[in-house]
């Protein structure tokens, strides 16, 4: 029986994780749950899964929740860290959105927890620090992100020295095939309409700008300790191949499957075992074709910005992420246009004074300062 806590239990990955727990009550017990603001959904989850501790975004919400339930309610960053480090749990699913995941993930690693990592921003902002902590504490860090989960499966039993390159597939997002002119006046609803994956709002926008793929390059670089030169992105609109590894002898191993996040979530939790999931098989005859294309980086510039920021390293990927978080929030609120996201990121990256080997405290400071500077930039 695995004892799990979920950071971000009411979001897309959180609710799908609980769906797996629901299907396999003999395998998993929920110890802790945390949500940012969705108090109704969290209350329902507490009633169903009977966790031992919970956390929510603010003190006001915590007071409100305390009246409904009779277990300790924590809140804010301290609450997230409590859930991440509670001794009763052995595995932490990090499914919060944004750099808010950094400190609790780091705390969970130091507490010796197994990590099922869905919060890619943690590795984007502080990949080197986090991977050092993973190694030092000798813990298991399993990627939930479908591409990295695929790469992990393709690398199973292989020698990393024999990798020629990693090929990360990309659906292309909501605006695949569009030109810069087409993108000038696209709406939030259009951006949220992802062709294959059903995900949360922020990551769906990140997919539309290709920033999500940019983050995934940085995530892959850290997770698999692969130089950026050996990472390639290929557009694959059907989202059946979730990523591939090419070896020095020319062999390519890919992981394929339906685009359903419960598959990588379950694998991250059950590895090295596989659990039965009630998901329809890929119908290859009906599917007919799997196609591939080059990403259009002239139009979707975030992918190149991420490659550049990743190669520079240090504090640069933190700035990439912090600017993106604010710009996407503003776009979702209708305050800026779609193309303002990539334009703002370029500006903030150009203005940044690089810190080559930041500590976690410096990363957190740069993250906050960049977010504030981006808000000022976008409000002026
Ligand atoms: Mg992904």
Coordinates of C-alpha atoms and ligand atoms in Angstrom, one line a residue:
X1 CA 0.0 0.0 0.0
X2 CA 1.5 3.3 -1.1
X3 CA 0.7 6.3 1.1
X4 CA 0.4 9.4 -1.1
X5 CA -0.1 13.1 -0.6
X6 CA -1.2 15.4 -3.5
X7 CA -0.1 19.0 -3.8
X8 CA -2.8 20.6 -6.1
X9 CA -5.5 17.9 -5.6
X10 CA -8.3 19.8 -7.3
X11 CA -6.5 20.6 -10.6
X12 CA -6.4 18.4 -13.7
X13 CA -3.6 16.1 -12.6
X14 CA -4.8 16.0 -9.0
X15 CA -8.3 14.9 -9.8
X16 CA -7.0 12.2 -12.2
X17 CA -4.6 11.0 -9.6
X18 CA -7.6 10.6 -7.2
X19 CA -9.4 8.8 -10.0
X20 CA -6.6 6.2 -10.0
X21 CA -6.8 5.9 -6.2
X22 CA -10.5 5.4 -6.5
X23 CA -9.9 2.5 -9.0
X24 CA -7.2 1.0 -6.9
X25 CA -8.1 1.4 -3.2
X26 CA -6.0 -1.7 -2.4
X27 CA -2.8 0.0 -3.7
X28 CA -3.1 3.6 -2.5
X29 CA -4.1 5.5 0.6
X30 CA -4.4 9.3 0.6
X31 CA -2.6 11.0 3.5
X32 CA -2.6 14.7 2.5
X33 CA -4.5 16.9 0.1
X34 CA -3.9 20.5 -0.8
X35 CA -5.7 23.0 -3.1
X36 CA -5.3 26.6 -3.8
X37 CA -8.8 28.0 -3.7
X38 CA -11.4 25.4 -4.9
X39 CA -12.9 24.8 -1.4
X40 CA -16.0 22.9 -2.7
X41 CA -14.0 20.4 -4.6
X42 CA -11.5 20.0 -1.8
X43 CA -14.3 19.4 0.8
X44 CA -15.8 16.7 -1.5
X45 CA -12.3 15.0 -1.8
X46 CA -11.8 15.1 2.0
X47 CA -15.1 13.4 2.5
X48 CA -14.4 10.7 0.0
X49 CA -10.7 10.0 0.6
X50 CA -10.4 10.8 4.4
X51 CA -6.9 12.3 4.4
X52 CA -5.2 13.0 7.7
X53 CA -4.2 16.5 6.9
X54 CA -5.2 19.2 4.3
X55 CA -4.0 22.6 3.2
X56 CA -5.6 25.5 1.2
X57 CA -4.3 28.7 -0.2
X58 CA -5.2 31.3 2.4
X59 CA -6.0 31.6 6.1
X60 CA -9.6 32.8 5.3
X61 CA -10.2 29.7 3.2
X62 CA -8.6 27.5 5.9
X63 CA -11.0 29.0 8.6
X64 CA -13.9 28.4 6.3
X65 CA -12.8 24.8 5.7
X66 CA -12.2 24.1 9.4
X67 CA -15.9 24.6 10.0
X68 CA -16.8 21.8 7.6
X69 CA -14.3 19.1 8.7
X70 CA -12.5 17.9 11.8
X71 CA -8.9 17.3 10.7
X72 CA -6.1 19.9 10.8
X73 CA -6.3 22.5 8.1
X74 CA -3.1 24.2 7.1
X75 CA -2.7 27.1 4.6
X76 CA -0.3 28.9 2.3
X77 CA 3.3 27.9 1.6
X78 CA 3.7 26.5 5.1
X79 CA 0.7 24.4 4.6
X80 CA 2.1 23.0 1.3
X81 CA 5.4 22.2 3.0
X82 CA 3.5 20.4 5.8
X83 CA 1.7 18.2 3.3
X84 CA 4.9 17.6 1.4
X85 CA 6.8 16.5 4.5
X86 CA 4.2 14.8 6.7
X87 CA 5.9 11.6 8.0
X88 CA 2.8 9.4 7.3
X89 CA 3.2 9.7 3.5
X90 CA 5.9 8.1 1.4
X91 CA 5.0 9.5 -2.1
X92 CA 4.2 13.1 -3.0
X93 CA 2.4 14.0 -6.3
X94 CA 3.4 17.6 -7.1
X95 CA 0.6 18.8 -9.2
X96 CA 0.5 22.5 -8.4
X97 CA 0.9 25.0 -11.2
X98 CA 3.9 27.3 -11.4
X99 CA 7.0 28.1 -9.4
X100 CA 5.0 27.8 -6.1
X101 CA 5.9 24.1 -6.4
X102 CA 9.6 24.7 -5.9
X103 CA 9.9 24.9 -2.0
X104 CA 7.5 22.1 -1.2
X105 CA 9.1 19.8 -3.7
X106 CA 12.5 20.6 -2.3
X107 CA 11.2 20.0 1.2
X108 CA 9.7 16.7 0.2
X109 CA 13.0 15.6 -1.4
X110 CA 14.9 16.5 1.8
X111 CA 12.3 14.6 3.8
X112 CA 13.2 11.5 1.7
X113 CA 9.8 11.3 -0.1
X114 CA 9.4 9.6 -3.5
X115 CA 8.3 12.3 -5.9
X116 CA 5.8 11.9 -8.8
X117 CA 6.6 15.2 -10.5
X118 CA 3.9 16.9 -12.5
X119 CA 5.0 20.4 -11.6
X120 CA 7.5 21.0 -14.4
X121 CA 8.1 24.6 -13.3
X122 CA 10.2 23.2 -10.4
X123 CA 12.8 21.8 -12.7
X124 CA 12.6 24.8 -15.1
X125 CA 13.3 27.3 -12.3
X126 CA 15.8 25.3 -10.2
X127 CA 16.6 22.1 -12.1
X128 CA 20.3 21.9 -11.1
X129 CA 19.5 22.5 -7.4
X130 CA 16.6 20.0 -7.4
X131 CA 18.6 17.3 -9.2
X132 CA 21.5 17.7 -6.8
X133 CA 19.1 17.3 -3.9
X134 CA 17.5 14.2 -5.5
X135 CA 21.0 12.6 -5.8
X136 CA 22.1 13.6 -2.4
X137 CA 19.0 12.2 -0.7
X138 CA 18.9 9.2 -3.0
X139 CA 15.2 9.5 -3.7
X140 CA 13.1 8.4 -6.7
X141 CA 11.8 11.3 -8.9
X142 CA 9.3 9.9 -11.4
X143 CA 8.1 12.2 -14.2
X144 CA 4.4 12.5 -14.7
X145 CA 4.7 14.7 -17.7
X146 CA 3.7 12.4 -20.6
X147 CA 6.8 13.1 -22.7
X148 CA 9.2 12.5 -19.9
X149 CA 7.3 9.5 -18.7
X150 CA 7.7 8.1 -22.3
X151 CA 11.4 8.8 -22.3
X152 CA 11.8 7.2 -18.9
X153 CA 10.0 4.1 -20.3
X154 CA 12.2 4.1 -23.4
X155 CA 15.3 4.3 -21.3
X156 CA 14.3 1.5 -19.0
X157 CA 17.3 -0.9 -18.9
X158 CA 19.3 1.1 -21.4
X159 CA 22.7 2.8 -21.0
X160 CA 22.5 6.6 -21.0
X161 CA 26.0 6.8 -22.7
X162 CA 24.4 5.1 -25.8
X163 CA 21.8 7.8 -26.4
X164 CA 22.1 9.7 -29.6
X165 CA 19.2 12.0 -29.0
X166 CA 15.9 12.4 -27.3
X167 CA 13.0 13.3 -29.6
X168 CA 10.2 15.1 -27.7
X169 CA 6.9 15.1 -29.6
X170 CA 4.6 18.1 -29.5
X171 CA 1.0 18.3 -30.6
X172 CA 1.5 21.8 -31.8
X173 CA -1.2 23.2 -29.5
X174 CA -4.4 25.0 -30.3
X175 CA -2.9 27.3 -33.0
X176 CA -0.8 24.8 -35.0
X177 CA -0.4 26.1 -38.6
X178 CA -1.4 29.6 -37.8
X179 CA 0.8 32.6 -38.9
X180 CA 1.8 35.7 -36.8
X181 CA -1.0 37.6 -38.6
X182 CA -3.6 35.0 -37.7
X183 CA -2.5 35.1 -34.1
X184 CA -2.9 38.8 -33.6
X185 CA -6.4 38.7 -32.4
X186 CA -7.0 35.2 -31.2
X187 CA -9.2 34.8 -28.1
X188 CA -8.7 33.1 -24.8
X189 CA -11.4 30.5 -25.7
X190 CA -9.7 29.7 -28.9
X191 CA -6.4 29.2 -27.1
X192 CA -8.0 27.0 -24.5
X193 CA -9.4 24.7 -27.2
X194 CA -6.6 22.1 -27.3
X195 CA -6.9 19.5 -30.1
X196 CA -5.9 16.4 -28.2
X197 CA -5.1 16.8 -24.5
X198 CA -7.6 17.9 -21.9
X199 CA -5.6 19.9 -19.4
X200 CA -5.7 22.8 -17.0
X201 CA -5.9 26.4 -18.3
X202 CA -2.3 27.5 -17.7
X203 CA -0.7 24.5 -19.4
X204 CA -3.2 24.7 -22.3
X205 CA -2.0 28.3 -23.0
X206 CA 1.6 27.2 -22.6
X207 CA 0.9 24.5 -25.2
X208 CA -0.6 27.1 -27.6
X209 CA 2.5 29.3 -27.3
X210 CA 4.8 26.2 -27.4
X211 CA 6.3 27.4 -24.1
X212 CA 5.1 24.1 -22.6
X213 CA 7.4 22.3 -25.0
X214 CA 10.2 24.8 -24.2
X215 CA 9.7 24.0 -20.5
X216 CA 9.8 20.3 -21.4
X217 CA 13.2 20.6 -23.1
X218 CA 14.6 22.1 -19.9
X219 CA 12.8 19.5 -17.8
X220 CA 14.3 16.7 -20.0
X221 CA 17.8 18.2 -19.8
X222 CA 17.7 18.0 -16.0
X223 CA 15.8 14.8 -15.5
X224 CA 17.9 12.7 -17.9
X225 CA 21.1 14.8 -17.7
X226 CA 21.2 15.2 -21.5
X227 CA 22.8 18.2 -23.2
X228 CA 20.4 20.5 -25.1
X229 CA 22.2 19.6 -28.3
X230 CA 20.8 16.1 -28.0
X231 CA 17.2 17.2 -27.6
X232 CA 14.9 17.6 -30.6
X233 CA 11.3 18.6 -30.8
X234 CA 9.0 17.1 -33.5
X235 CA 5.5 18.2 -34.2
X236 CA 3.2 15.1 -34.0
X237 CA -0.4 16.3 -34.0
X238 CA -2.1 13.0 -33.2
X239 CA -0.4 12.7 -29.8
X240 CA 0.0 8.9 -30.0
X241 CA 3.8 8.8 -29.7
X242 CA 4.6 10.5 -26.5
X243 CA 8.3 10.8 -27.1
X244 CA 11.2 8.7 -28.4
X245 CA 14.9 8.0 -27.7
X246 CA 17.3 7.3 -30.5
X247 CA 20.4 5.3 -29.7
X248 CA 23.9 5.3 -31.2
X249 CA 23.1 2.3 -33.3
X250 CA 20.2 4.0 -35.0
X251 CA 17.5 2.2 -33.0
X252 CA 14.6 4.3 -31.8
X253 CA 12.5 3.3 -28.9
X254 CA 9.2 5.2 -28.6
X255 CA 6.4 4.9 -26.1
X256 CA 2.9 5.1 -27.6
X257 CA -0.6 5.1 -26.2
X258 CA -3.9 7.0 -25.9
X259 CA -3.6 10.6 -24.9
X260 CA -4.9 10.1 -21.4
X261 CA -2.8 11.5 -18.5
X262 CA -4.0 8.7 -16.2
X263 CA -1.5 6.4 -18.0
X264 CA 1.7 8.4 -17.1
X265 CA 0.3 9.3 -13.6
X266 CA -0.3 5.6 -12.9
X267 CA 3.1 4.5 -14.2
X268 CA 4.8 7.2 -12.1
X269 CA 3.0 5.9 -9.0
X270 CA 3.2 2.1 -9.7
X271 CA 6.6 1.8 -11.3
X272 CA 8.2 -0.8 -11.6
X273 CA 4.8 -2.5 -11.7
X274 CA 2.0 -1.7 -14.2
X275 CA -1.6 -1.4 -13.1
X276 CA -4.7 -2.2 -15.0
X277 CA -6.4 0.9 -16.3
X278 CA -9.8 0.9 -18.0
X279 CA -8.8 3.0 -21.0
X280 CA -9.7 2.2 -24.7
X281 CA -6.8 1.0 -26.8
X282 CA -5.3 3.0 -29.7
X283 CA -7.1 1.8 -32.8
X284 CA -4.3 1.9 -35.4
X285 CA -6.5 0.9 -38.3
X286 CA -8.9 3.8 -37.6
X287 CA -6.0 6.1 -36.8
X288 CA -4.5 5.4 -40.3
X289 CA -1.6 7.8 -39.9
X290 CA 0.9 9.3 -37.6
X291 CA 2.4 12.5 -39.0
X292 CA 5.5 14.6 -38.1
X293 CA 6.6 18.1 -38.9
X294 CA 9.1 20.8 -37.9
X295 CA 8.0 23.2 -35.2
X296 CA 7.3 26.7 -36.6
X297 CA 9.7 28.7 -34.4
X298 CA 9.4 31.8 -36.5
X299 CA 5.8 32.1 -35.3
X300 CA 6.0 30.4 -32.0
X301 CA 9.1 32.0 -30.5
X302 CA 8.8 30.7 -27.0
X303 CA 10.4 27.3 -28.0
X304 CA 13.6 29.1 -29.1
X305 CA 13.6 31.4 -26.1
X306 CA 13.4 28.3 -23.8
X307 CA 16.3 26.6 -25.7
X308 CA 18.4 29.8 -25.3
X309 CA 17.5 30.3 -21.6
X310 CA 18.2 26.6 -20.9
X311 CA 21.6 26.7 -22.6
X312 CA 22.5 29.9 -20.7
X313 CA 21.3 28.3 -17.5
X314 CA 21.8 29.9 -14.1
X315 CA 18.9 32.2 -13.3
X316 CA 17.7 32.6 -16.9
X317 CA 15.2 29.8 -17.0
X318 CA 13.7 31.1 -13.7
X319 CA 13.1 34.5 -15.5
X320 CA 11.6 32.7 -18.5
X321 CA 9.2 30.9 -16.2
X322 CA 8.3 33.8 -14.0
X323 CA 7.6 36.1 -16.9
X324 CA 5.5 33.4 -18.6
X325 CA 3.4 32.8 -15.5
X326 CA 2.4 36.5 -15.2
X327 CA 1.9 36.9 -19.0
X328 CA -0.3 33.8 -19.2
X329 CA -2.3 35.0 -16.2
X330 CA -2.8 38.4 -17.8
X331 CA -3.8 36.8 -21.1
X332 CA -6.3 34.5 -19.4
X333 CA -7.8 37.6 -17.7
X334 CA -8.2 39.3 -21.1
X335 CA -5.7 42.0 -20.1
X336 CA -3.1 41.3 -22.9
X337 CA -3.1 39.7 -26.4
X338 CA -1.8 36.3 -27.2
X339 CA 1.4 37.5 -28.9
X340 CA 2.1 39.8 -26.0
X341 CA 3.1 36.7 -24.1
X342 CA 6.1 35.9 -26.2
X343 CA 7.0 39.6 -26.8
X344 CA 7.1 40.2 -23.0
X345 CA 9.2 37.1 -22.4
X346 CA 11.8 38.3 -24.9
X347 CA 12.0 41.7 -23.3
X348 CA 12.4 40.3 -19.7
X349 CA 15.0 37.8 -20.8
X350 CA 17.0 40.5 -22.6
X351 CA 16.8 42.8 -19.5
X352 CA 17.9 40.1 -17.0
X353 CA 21.2 40.3 -15.2
X354 CA 22.3 36.7 -15.1
X355 CA 23.2 35.0 -11.8
X356 CA 25.3 32.0 -12.9
X357 CA 25.0 29.7 -9.9
X358 CA 22.0 30.8 -7.9
X359 CA 21.0 29.3 -4.6
X360 CA 17.4 28.3 -4.0
X361 CA 16.9 31.6 -2.0
X362 CA 18.2 33.6 -4.9
X363 CA 15.9 31.8 -7.3
X364 CA 12.9 32.6 -5.1
X365 CA 13.9 36.2 -5.0
X366 CA 14.5 36.4 -8.7
X367 CA 11.2 34.7 -9.3
X368 CA 9.3 37.2 -7.2
X369 CA 11.2 40.2 -8.6
X370 CA 10.6 39.1 -12.2
X371 CA 6.9 38.5 -11.5
X372 CA 6.6 42.0 -10.1
X373 CA 8.6 43.6 -12.9
X374 CA 6.4 41.8 -15.5
X375 CA 3.3 43.0 -13.8
X376 CA 4.6 46.6 -14.0
X377 CA 5.6 46.1 -17.6
X378 CA 2.2 44.8 -18.6
X379 CA 0.3 47.4 -16.6
X380 CA 2.2 50.4 -18.0
Ligands
LIG1 MG1 3.8 17.2 -21.5

